[in-house]
Coordinates of C-alpha atoms in Angstrom, one line a residue:
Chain A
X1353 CA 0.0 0.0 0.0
X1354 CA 3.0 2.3 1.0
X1355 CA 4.5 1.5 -2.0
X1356 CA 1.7 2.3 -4.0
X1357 CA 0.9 5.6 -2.6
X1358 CA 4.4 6.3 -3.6
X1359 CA 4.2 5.1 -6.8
X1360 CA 1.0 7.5 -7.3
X1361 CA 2.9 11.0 -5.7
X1362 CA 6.1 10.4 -7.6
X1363 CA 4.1 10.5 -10.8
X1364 CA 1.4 13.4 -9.8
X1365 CA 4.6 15.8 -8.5
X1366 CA 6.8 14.7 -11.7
X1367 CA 3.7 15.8 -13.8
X1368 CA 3.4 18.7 -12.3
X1369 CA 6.7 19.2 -12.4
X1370 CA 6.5 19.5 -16.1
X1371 CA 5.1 22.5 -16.8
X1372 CA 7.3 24.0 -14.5
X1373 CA 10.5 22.7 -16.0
X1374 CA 9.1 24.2 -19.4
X1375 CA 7.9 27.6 -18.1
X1376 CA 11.5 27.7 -16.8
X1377 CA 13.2 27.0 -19.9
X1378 CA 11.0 28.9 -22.2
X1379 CA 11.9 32.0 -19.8
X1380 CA 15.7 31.0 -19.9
X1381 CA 15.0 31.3 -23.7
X1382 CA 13.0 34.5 -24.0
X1383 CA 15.1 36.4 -21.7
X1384 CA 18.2 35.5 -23.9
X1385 CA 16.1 36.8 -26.9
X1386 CA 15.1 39.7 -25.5
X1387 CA 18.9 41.2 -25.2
X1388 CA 18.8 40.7 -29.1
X1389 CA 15.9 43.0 -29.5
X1390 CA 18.0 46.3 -30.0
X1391 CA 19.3 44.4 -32.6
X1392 CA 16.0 44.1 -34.6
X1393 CA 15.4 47.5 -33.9
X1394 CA 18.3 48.8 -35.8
X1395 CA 17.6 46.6 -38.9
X1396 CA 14.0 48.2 -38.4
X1397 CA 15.4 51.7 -38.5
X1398 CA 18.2 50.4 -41.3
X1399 CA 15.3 49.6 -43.6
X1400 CA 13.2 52.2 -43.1
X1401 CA 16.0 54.7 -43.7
X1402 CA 16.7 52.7 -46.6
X1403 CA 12.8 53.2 -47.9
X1404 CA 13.2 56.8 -47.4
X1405 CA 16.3 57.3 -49.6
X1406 CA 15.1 55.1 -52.2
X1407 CA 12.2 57.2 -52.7
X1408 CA 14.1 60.5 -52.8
X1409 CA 16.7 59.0 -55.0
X1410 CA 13.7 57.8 -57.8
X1411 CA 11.7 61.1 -57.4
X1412 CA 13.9 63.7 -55.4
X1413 CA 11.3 66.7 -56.5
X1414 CA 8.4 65.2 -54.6
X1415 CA 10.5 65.1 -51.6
X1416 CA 11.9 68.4 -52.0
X1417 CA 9.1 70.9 -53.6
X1418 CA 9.9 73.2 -56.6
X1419 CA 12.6 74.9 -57.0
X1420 CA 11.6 77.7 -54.1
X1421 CA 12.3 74.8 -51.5
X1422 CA 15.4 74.3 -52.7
X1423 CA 16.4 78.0 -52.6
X1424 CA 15.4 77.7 -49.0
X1425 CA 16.8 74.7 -48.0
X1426 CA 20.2 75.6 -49.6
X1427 CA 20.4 78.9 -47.1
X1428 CA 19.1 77.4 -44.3
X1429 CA 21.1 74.1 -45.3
X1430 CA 23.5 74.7 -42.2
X1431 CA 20.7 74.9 -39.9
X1432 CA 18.7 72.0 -41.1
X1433 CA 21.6 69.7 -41.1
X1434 CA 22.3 70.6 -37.6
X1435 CA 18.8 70.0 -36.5
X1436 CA 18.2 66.9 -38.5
X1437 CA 21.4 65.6 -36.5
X1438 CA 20.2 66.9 -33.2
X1439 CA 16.4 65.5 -34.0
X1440 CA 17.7 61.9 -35.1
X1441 CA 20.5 61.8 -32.2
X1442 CA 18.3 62.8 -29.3
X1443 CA 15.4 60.3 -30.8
X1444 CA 17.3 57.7 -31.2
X1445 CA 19.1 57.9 -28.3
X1446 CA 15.2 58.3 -26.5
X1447 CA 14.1 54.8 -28.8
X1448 CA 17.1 53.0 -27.2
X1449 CA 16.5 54.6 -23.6
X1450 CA 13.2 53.5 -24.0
X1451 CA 13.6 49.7 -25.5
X1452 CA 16.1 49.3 -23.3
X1453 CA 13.9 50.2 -20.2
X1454 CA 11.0 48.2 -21.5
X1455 CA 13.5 45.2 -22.0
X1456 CA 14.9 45.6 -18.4
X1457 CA 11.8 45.5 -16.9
X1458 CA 10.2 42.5 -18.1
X1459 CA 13.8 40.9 -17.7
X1460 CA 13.5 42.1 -14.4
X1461 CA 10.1 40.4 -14.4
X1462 CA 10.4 37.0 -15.8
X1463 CA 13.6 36.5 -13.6
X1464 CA 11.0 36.7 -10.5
X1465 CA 8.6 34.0 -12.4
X1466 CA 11.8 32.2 -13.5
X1467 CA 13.0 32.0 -10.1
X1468 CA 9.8 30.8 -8.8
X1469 CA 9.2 28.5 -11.2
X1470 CA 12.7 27.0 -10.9
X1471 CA 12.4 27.0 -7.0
X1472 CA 9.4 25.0 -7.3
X1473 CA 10.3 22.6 -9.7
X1474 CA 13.8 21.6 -8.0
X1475 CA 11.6 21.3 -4.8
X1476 CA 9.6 18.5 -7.1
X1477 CA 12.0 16.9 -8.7
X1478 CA 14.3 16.7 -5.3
X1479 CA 11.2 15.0 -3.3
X1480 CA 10.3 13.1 -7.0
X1481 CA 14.2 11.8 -6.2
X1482 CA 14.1 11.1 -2.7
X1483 CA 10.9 8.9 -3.1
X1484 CA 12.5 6.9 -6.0
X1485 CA 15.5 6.3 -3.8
X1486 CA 13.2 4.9 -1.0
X1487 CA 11.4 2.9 -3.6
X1488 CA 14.6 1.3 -4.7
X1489 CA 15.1 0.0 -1.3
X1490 CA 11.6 -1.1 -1.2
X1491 CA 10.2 -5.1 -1.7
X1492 CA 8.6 -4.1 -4.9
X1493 CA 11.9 -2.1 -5.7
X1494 CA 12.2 -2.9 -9.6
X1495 CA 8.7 -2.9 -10.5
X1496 CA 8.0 0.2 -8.9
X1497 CA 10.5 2.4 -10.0
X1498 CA 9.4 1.3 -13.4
X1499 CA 5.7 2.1 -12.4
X1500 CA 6.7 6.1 -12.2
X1501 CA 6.3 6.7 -15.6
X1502 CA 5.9 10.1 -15.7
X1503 CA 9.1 10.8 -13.6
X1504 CA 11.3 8.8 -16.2
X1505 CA 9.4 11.2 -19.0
X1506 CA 10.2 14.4 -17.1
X1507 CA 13.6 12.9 -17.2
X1508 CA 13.9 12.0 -20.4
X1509 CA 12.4 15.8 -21.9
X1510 CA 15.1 17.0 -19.1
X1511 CA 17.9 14.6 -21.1
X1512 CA 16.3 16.0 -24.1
X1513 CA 17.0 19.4 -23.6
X1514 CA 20.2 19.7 -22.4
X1515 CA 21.2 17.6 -25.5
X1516 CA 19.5 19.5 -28.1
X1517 CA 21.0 23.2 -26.0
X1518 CA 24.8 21.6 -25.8
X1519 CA 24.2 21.5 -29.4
X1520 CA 22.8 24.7 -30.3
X1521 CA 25.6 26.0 -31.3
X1522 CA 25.8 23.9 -34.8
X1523 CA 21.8 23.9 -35.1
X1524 CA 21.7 27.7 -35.2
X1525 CA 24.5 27.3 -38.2
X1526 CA 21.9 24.8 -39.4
X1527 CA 19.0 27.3 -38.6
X1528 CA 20.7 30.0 -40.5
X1529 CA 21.8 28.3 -43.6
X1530 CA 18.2 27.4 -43.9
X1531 CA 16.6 30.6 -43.7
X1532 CA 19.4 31.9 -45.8
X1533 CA 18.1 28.9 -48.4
X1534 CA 14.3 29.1 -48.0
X1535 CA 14.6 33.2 -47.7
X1536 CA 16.2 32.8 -51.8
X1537 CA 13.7 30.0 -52.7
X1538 CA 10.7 31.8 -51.6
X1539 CA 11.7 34.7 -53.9
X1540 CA 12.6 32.3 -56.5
X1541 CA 9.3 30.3 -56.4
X1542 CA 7.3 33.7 -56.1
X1543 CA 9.1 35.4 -59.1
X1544 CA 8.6 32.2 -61.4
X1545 CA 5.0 31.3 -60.4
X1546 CA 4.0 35.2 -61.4
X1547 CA 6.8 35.9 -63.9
X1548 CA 8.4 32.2 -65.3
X1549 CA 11.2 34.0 -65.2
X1550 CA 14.8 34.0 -62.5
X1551 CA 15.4 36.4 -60.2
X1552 CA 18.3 37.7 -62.5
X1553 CA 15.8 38.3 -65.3
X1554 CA 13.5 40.2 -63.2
X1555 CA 15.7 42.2 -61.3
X1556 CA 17.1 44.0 -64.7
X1557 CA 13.0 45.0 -65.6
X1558 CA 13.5 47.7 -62.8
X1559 CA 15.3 50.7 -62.7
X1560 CA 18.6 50.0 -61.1
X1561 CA 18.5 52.1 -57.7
X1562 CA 15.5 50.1 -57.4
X1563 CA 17.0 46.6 -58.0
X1564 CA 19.9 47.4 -55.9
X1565 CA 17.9 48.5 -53.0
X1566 CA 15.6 45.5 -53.1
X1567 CA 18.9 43.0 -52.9
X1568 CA 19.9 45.2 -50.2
X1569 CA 17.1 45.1 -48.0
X1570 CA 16.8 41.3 -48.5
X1571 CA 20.5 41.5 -47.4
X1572 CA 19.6 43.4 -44.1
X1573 CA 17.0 41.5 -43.2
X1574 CA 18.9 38.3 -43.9
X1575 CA 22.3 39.2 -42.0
X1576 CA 19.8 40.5 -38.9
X1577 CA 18.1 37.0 -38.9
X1578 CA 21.3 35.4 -39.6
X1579 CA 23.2 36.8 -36.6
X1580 CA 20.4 36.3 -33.7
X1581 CA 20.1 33.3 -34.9
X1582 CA 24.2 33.0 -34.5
X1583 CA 24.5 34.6 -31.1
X1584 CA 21.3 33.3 -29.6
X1585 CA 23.1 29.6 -30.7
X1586 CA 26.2 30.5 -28.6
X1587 CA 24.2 31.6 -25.8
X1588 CA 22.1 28.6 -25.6
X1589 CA 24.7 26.1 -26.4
X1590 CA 26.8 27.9 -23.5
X1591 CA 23.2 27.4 -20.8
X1592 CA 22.5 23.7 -22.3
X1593 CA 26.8 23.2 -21.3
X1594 CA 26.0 24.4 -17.8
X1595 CA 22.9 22.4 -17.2
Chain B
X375 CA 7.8 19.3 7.9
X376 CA 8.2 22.6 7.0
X377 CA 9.3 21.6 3.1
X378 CA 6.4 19.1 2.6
X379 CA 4.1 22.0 3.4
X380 CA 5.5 24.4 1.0
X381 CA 5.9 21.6 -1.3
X382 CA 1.6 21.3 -1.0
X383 CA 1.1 25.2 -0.9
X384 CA 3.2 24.9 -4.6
X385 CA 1.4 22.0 -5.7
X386 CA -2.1 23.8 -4.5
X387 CA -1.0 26.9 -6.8
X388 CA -0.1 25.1 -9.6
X389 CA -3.9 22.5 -9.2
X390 CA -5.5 25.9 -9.7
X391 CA -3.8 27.3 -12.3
X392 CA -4.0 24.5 -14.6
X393 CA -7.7 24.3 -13.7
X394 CA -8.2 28.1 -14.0
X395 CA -6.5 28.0 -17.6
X396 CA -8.3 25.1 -18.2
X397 CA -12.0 26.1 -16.9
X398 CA -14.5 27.7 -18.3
X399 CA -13.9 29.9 -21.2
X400 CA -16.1 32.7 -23.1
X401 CA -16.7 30.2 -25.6
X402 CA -17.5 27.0 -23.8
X403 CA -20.4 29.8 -21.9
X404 CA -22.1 29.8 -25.6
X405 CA -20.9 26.2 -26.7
X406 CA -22.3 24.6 -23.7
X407 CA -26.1 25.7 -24.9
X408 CA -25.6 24.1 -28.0
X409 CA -27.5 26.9 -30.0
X410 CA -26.5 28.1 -33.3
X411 CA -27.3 30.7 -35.7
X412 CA -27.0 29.4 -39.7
X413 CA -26.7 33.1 -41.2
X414 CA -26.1 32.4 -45.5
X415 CA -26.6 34.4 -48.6
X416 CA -29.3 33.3 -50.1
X417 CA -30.0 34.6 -53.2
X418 CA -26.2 35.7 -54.4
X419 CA -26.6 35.3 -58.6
X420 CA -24.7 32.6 -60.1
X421 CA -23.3 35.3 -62.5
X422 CA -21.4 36.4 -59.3
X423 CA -19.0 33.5 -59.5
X424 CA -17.6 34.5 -62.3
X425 CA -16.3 37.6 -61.5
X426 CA -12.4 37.4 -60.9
X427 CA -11.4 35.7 -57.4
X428 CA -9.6 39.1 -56.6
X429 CA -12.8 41.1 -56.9
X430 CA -14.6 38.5 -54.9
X431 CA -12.4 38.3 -52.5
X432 CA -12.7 41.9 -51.3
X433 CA -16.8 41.5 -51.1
X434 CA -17.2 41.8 -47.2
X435 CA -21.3 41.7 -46.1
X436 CA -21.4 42.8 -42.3
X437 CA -23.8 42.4 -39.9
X438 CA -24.4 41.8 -35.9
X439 CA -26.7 40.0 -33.8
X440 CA -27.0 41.7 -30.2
X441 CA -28.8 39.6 -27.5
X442 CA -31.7 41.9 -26.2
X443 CA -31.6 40.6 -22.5
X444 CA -28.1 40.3 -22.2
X445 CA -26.8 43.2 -23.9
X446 CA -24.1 41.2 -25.9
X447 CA -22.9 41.6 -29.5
X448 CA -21.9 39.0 -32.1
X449 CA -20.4 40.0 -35.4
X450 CA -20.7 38.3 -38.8
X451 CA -18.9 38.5 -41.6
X452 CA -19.8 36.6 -45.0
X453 CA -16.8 36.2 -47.2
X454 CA -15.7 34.6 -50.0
X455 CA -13.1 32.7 -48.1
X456 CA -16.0 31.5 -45.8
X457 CA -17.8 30.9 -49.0
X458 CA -20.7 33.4 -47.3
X459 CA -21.7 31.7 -44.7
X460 CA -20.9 31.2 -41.2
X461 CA -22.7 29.3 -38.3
X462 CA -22.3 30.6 -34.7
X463 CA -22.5 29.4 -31.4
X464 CA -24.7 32.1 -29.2
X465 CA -26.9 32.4 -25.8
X466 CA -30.2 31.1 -26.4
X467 CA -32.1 34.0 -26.9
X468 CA -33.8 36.7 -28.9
X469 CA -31.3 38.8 -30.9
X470 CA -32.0 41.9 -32.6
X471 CA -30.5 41.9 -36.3
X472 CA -28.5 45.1 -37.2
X473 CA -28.3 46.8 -40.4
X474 CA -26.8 44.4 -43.4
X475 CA -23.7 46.2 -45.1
X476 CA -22.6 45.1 -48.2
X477 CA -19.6 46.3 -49.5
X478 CA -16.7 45.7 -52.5
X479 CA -15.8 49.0 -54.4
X480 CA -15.1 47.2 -57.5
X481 CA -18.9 46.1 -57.9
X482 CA -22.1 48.2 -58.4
X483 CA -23.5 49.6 -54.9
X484 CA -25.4 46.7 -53.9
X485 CA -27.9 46.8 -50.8
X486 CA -28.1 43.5 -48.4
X487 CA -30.8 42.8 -45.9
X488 CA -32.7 40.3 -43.6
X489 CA -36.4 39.4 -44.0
X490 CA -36.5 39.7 -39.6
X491 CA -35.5 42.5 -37.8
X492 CA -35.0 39.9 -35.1
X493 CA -34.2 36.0 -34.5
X494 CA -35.0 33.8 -31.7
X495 CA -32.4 31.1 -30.5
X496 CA -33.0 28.4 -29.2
X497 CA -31.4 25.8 -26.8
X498 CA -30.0 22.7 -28.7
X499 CA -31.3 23.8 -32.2
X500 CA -30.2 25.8 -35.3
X501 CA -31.9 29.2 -36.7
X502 CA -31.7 30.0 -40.2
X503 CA -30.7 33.5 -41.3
X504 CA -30.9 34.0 -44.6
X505 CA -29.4 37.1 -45.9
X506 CA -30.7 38.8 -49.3
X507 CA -29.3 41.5 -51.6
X508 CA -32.0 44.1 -53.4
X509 CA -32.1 43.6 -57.4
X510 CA -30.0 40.8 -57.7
X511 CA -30.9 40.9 -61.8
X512 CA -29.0 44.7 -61.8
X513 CA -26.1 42.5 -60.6
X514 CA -26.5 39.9 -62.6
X515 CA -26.9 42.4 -65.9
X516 CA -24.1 44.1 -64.8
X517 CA -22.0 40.9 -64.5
X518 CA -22.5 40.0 -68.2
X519 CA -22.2 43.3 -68.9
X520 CA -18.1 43.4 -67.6
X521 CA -17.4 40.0 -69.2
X522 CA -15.3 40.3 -71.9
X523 CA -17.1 39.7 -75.6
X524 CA -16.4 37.8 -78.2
X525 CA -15.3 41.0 -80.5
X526 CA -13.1 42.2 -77.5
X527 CA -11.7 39.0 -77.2
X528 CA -10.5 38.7 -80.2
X529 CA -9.3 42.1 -80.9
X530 CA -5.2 42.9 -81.3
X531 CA -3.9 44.0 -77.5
X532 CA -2.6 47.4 -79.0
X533 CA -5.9 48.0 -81.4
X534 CA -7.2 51.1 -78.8
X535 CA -10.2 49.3 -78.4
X536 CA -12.0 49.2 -75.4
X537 CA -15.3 47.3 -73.8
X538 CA -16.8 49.7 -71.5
X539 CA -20.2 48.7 -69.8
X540 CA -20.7 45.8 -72.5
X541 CA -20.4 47.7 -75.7
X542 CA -16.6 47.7 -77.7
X543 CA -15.3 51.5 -78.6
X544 CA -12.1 52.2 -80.3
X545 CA -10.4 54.4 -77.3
X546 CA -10.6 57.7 -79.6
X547 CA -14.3 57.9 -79.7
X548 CA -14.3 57.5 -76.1
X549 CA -14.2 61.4 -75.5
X550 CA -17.8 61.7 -77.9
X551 CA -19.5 59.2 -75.5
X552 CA -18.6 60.3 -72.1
X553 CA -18.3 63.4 -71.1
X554 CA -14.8 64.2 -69.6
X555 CA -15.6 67.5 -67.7
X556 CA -14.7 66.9 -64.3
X557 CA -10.7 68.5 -64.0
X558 CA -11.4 70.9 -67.3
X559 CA -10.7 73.8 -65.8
X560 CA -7.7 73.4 -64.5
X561 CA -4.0 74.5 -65.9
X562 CA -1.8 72.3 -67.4
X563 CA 2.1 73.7 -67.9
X564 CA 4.1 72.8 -71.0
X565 CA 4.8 69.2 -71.3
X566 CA 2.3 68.1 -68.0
X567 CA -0.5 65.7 -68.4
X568 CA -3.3 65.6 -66.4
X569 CA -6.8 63.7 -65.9
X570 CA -9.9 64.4 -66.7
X571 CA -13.0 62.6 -65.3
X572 CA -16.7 62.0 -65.9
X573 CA -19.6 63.0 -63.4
X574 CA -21.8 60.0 -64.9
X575 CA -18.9 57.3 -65.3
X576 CA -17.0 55.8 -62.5
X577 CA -13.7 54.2 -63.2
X578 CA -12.4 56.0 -66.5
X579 CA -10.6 58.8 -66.7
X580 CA -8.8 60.9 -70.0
X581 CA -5.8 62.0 -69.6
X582 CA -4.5 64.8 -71.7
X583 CA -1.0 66.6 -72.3
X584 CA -0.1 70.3 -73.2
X585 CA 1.4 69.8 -75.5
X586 CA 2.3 73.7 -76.2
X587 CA 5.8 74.1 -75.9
X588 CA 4.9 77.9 -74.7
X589 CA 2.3 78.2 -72.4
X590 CA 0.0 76.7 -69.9
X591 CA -3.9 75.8 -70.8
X592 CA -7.0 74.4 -69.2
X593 CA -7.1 70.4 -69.1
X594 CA -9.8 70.5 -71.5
X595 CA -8.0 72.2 -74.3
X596 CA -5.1 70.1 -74.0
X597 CA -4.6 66.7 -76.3
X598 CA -5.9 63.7 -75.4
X599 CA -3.1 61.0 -75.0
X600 CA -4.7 58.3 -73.4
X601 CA -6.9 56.8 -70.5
X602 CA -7.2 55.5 -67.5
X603 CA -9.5 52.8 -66.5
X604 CA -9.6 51.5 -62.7
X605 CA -13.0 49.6 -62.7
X606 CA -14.0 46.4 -63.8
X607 CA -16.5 47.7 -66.2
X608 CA -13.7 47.7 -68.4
X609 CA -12.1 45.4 -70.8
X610 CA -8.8 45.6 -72.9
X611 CA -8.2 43.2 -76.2
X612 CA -7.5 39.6 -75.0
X613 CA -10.0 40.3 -71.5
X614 CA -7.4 42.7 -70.0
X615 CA -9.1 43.8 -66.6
X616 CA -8.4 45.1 -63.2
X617 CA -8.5 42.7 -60.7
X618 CA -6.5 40.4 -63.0
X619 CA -3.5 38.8 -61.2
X620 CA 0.2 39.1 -62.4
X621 CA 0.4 35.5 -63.1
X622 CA -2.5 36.0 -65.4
X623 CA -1.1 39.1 -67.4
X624 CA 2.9 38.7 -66.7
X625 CA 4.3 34.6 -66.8
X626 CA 6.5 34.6 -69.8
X627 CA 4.2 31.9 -71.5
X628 CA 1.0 31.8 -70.4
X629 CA 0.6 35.2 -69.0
X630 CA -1.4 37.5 -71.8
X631 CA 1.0 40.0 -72.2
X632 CA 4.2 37.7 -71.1
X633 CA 7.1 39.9 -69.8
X634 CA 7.0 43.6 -69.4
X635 CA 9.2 45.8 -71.0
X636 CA 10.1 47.1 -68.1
X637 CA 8.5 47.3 -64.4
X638 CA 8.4 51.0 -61.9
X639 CA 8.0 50.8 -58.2
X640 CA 9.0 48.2 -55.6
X641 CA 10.1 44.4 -56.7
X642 CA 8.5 43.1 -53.9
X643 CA 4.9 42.9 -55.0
X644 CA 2.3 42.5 -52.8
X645 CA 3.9 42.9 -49.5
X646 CA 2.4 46.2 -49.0
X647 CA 5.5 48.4 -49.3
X648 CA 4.8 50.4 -52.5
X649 CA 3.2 49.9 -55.6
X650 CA 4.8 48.4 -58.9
X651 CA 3.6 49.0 -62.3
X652 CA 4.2 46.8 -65.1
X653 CA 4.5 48.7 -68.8
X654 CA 4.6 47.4 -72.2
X655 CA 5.0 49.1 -74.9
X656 CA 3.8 48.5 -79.1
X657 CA 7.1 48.7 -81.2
X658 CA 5.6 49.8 -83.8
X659 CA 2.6 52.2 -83.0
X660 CA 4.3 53.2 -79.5
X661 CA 1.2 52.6 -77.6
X662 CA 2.1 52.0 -74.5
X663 CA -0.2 50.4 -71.6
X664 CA 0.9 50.9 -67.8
X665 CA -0.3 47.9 -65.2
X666 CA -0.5 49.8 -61.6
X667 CA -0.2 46.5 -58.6
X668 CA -1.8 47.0 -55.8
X669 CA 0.7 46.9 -53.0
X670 CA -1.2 44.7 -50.8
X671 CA -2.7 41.7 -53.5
X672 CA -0.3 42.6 -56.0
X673 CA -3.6 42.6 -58.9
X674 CA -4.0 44.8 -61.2
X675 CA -5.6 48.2 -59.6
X676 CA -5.7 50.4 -62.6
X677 CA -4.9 50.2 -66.4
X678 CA -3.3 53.1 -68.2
X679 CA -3.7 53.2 -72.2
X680 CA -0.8 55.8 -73.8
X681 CA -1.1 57.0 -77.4
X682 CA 2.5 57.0 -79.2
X683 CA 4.4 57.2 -76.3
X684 CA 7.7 54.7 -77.9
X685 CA 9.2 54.7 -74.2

């Protein structure tokens, strides 16, 4: 009876244990991506910088008014450069102030649910432990232990994940060659569905600024995935080492 | 002692979150109840289905059911993609039946409504709602009227002839049919174009040049060097029409005009960044006709005939 009763709590705490073990890890995880999010930010700003100066380099007069404007701008051009600086250095600096803050906070905040969470499972999995070693002792040793199944799945996800994380490292190279790969073959497919023509082919029917700014965007937006991906590898293969 | 108990008090926490997450949701209050609401188009013509996807799929016909003792709102919305109709679950009940709106810019103004200003629910069963539109035959008419004919069909692509409203015109008669007015008055500079429009026509507009190398004149004494049409009334040789896809008008073999000459605007078409216009142009009469992409579906939005333009 003793033994069954055991049997029964090792396998209601390891399944409770579960979700615990996952809402820690998936905190572990976010927090790690959340120190990458200035980094999306700037390839945010990048690209929409790059919008801008495509558009005043294919139709500069609607930007810039008549002639008149031009007059003005050209006196004033001193000034406005000055306060175009100031205006895009104070912003900017306020946007990162601000991200940054944001960022902090709910760091701040899932390291209190993280270390909750963490508490409580090692609190499980400790008295999950404990009764296993008792069982082992038991009559029933054997049969019992293998009656716990959901403590030998909580250890096996757990076995899981450290493996998968000590090789993050190589995935994210894995990861990033194949977004580099299905980032080119969704253009490809796209252009020769509409067009039945390569990328090549339909890149020269634009004008050129316009060709080159497209491959350049795809670029940015390539190398920003590319390195999170990189880092965020390195990071986690350097947690699933430590675990 | 003192570990066990804080191992309970955890495992107390965690019992009533999963059971919290787990209980009862908004929708299990209505699902429970078992009554549902069929609301359907009823009598949508056939014609209707052969009007281009694209055009069908921006047809949105809104409406909302309020429960009158509880105060609470449902809203419906019959799409194409839910093939217009939708069954919901709701609070058995009476519901009062809001105004129908029916809307798609690129059709005629149509008017939807319900026979009932009000439905009654009830427990374990299903309510019909049938939804009807006013005139369906105007539709229908005007359907067959946008479908490309035979003669329009079969024209040359660079022939300046148009279908507008069902009957074929070569483009140069246009300005002796409709009267361009709207935008006369207004002065053109050397070399500018500009676009004239009708008060009775939707969807076609002239545009005109000054071509005076001197001075400025009103739109309406200025030469006429093309149009503009951005409805679906009209057709181009070969069924040219907005609302086609670029697939239909661009792939190098089976699109209808194959490659552009050359393309403006954004590469990325479709993804809502800019718009990109597709232009061809005759060799030998210099006609040239402009495909605008809508940024978001990438179809065409508007198509822009040019007289002897050679670039």
């Amino acid at each position: 009876m003793k033994t069954a009763l055991s049997v029964l709590k090792v396998n209601a705490l390891s399944l409770l244990a579960f979700p615990l073990l996952v809402i820690s890890m998936a905190i572990q995880l976010v927090q790690k991506a959340l120190g990458k999010l200035l980094v999306f930010l700037g390839a945010g700003v990048t690209l929409l910088l790059m919008a801008g100066l495509n558009a005043f380099i294919n139709n500069p007069w609607a930007i810039i008014e008549g002639w008149a404007a031009v007059a003005v701008l050209a006196i004033f051009f001193g000034i406005f450069t000055v306060l175009v600086a100031l205006l895009i250095h104070f912003l900017g600096a306020m946007i990162v102030t601000a991200v940054a803050a944001i960022a902090g906070s709910l760091n701040g905040l899932l390291s209190v649910v993280f270390e909750l969470s963490n508490r409580a499972y090692s609190s499980l999995y400790d008295t999950c432990q404990f009764e296993i070693d008792d069982l082992q002792c038991s009559a029933e040793g054997k049969i019992a232990v293998v009656a716990c199944v959901f403590w030998h799945f909580l250890n096996l996800f757990h076995k899981l994940v450290v493996l998968v994380f000590s090789h993050a490292f190589p995935i994210s190279i894995a990861a990033a060659v194949g977004f580099a790969g299905y980032l080119i073959f969704t253009i490809h497919h796209s252009i020769s569905t509409s067009f039945g023509i390569g990328i090549w082919s339909y890149l020269r029917l634009f004008p050129v600024v316009n060709a080159v700014f497209a491959v350049l965007e795809v670029l940015v937006i390539l190398s920003t995935v590319v390195t999170v991906l990189l880092a965020l590898g390195a990071e986690w293969n350097k947690w699933g080492n430590q675990l | 002692m003192k570990m066990r108990r804080k191992i309970w008090f955890l495992l107390a926490i965690v019992g009533f979150s999963l059971l919290w997450l787990a209980g009862c949701s908004k929708e299990d209050t209505e699902k429970q109840w078992d009554a549902n609401c069929h609301i359907y188009m009823d009598n949508l013509p056939e014609e209707y289905g052969e009007l281009p996807e694209e055009v069908r799929e921006n047809t949105k016909i809104r409406l909302s059911l309020e429960n009158v003792a509880a105060g609470k709102t449902y809203n419906v919305e019959l799409t194409e993609e839910n093939e217009y109709e939708e069954t919901i679950e709701l609070l058995p009940g009476t519901y009062a039946i809001s105004q129908v709106y029916f809307r798609n810019n690129a059709l005629i103004a149509v008017d939807a409504w319900t026979e009932v200003s009000s439905v009654t629910v009830e427990k374990e069963g299903e309510t019909l709602l049938p939804v009807f539109i006013s005139k369906p035959e105007e539709l229908t008419a005007w359907i067959q009227q946008t479908n490309p004919g035979e003669t329009i069909l079969a024209e040359d692509i660079y022939s300046r002839k148009v279908q507008w409203n069902g009957i074929v015109y070569d483009m140069q008669q246009l300005p002796g049919v409709i009267d361009f007015t709207v935008g006369g008055e207004e002065s053109v500079a050397s070399g500018e174009t500009a676009s004239l429009t009708s008060n009775s026509q939707k969807g076609i507009a002239m545009i005109v040049q000054n071509t005076d190398a001197q001075k400025s004149m009103p739109a309406s004494q200025c030469q006429c060097i093309g149009f503009r049409f951005d409805h679906i009334g009209a057709s181009l040789p070969g069924g040219l029409q907005v609302g086609a896809s670029v697939k239909e008008i661009a792939h190098e073999e089976t699109g209808l005009l194959g490659t552009p000459d050359y393309c403006q605007g954004t590469p990325f078409i479709g993804m809502g960044l800019d718009d990109t216009s597709l232009v061809y142009i005759d060799p030998s009469s210099g006609d040239r006709i402009t495909l605008e992409l809508d940024a978001y579906t990438g179809c065409v939005q508007s198509i822009l005939y040019e007289f002897q333009r050679y670039q």
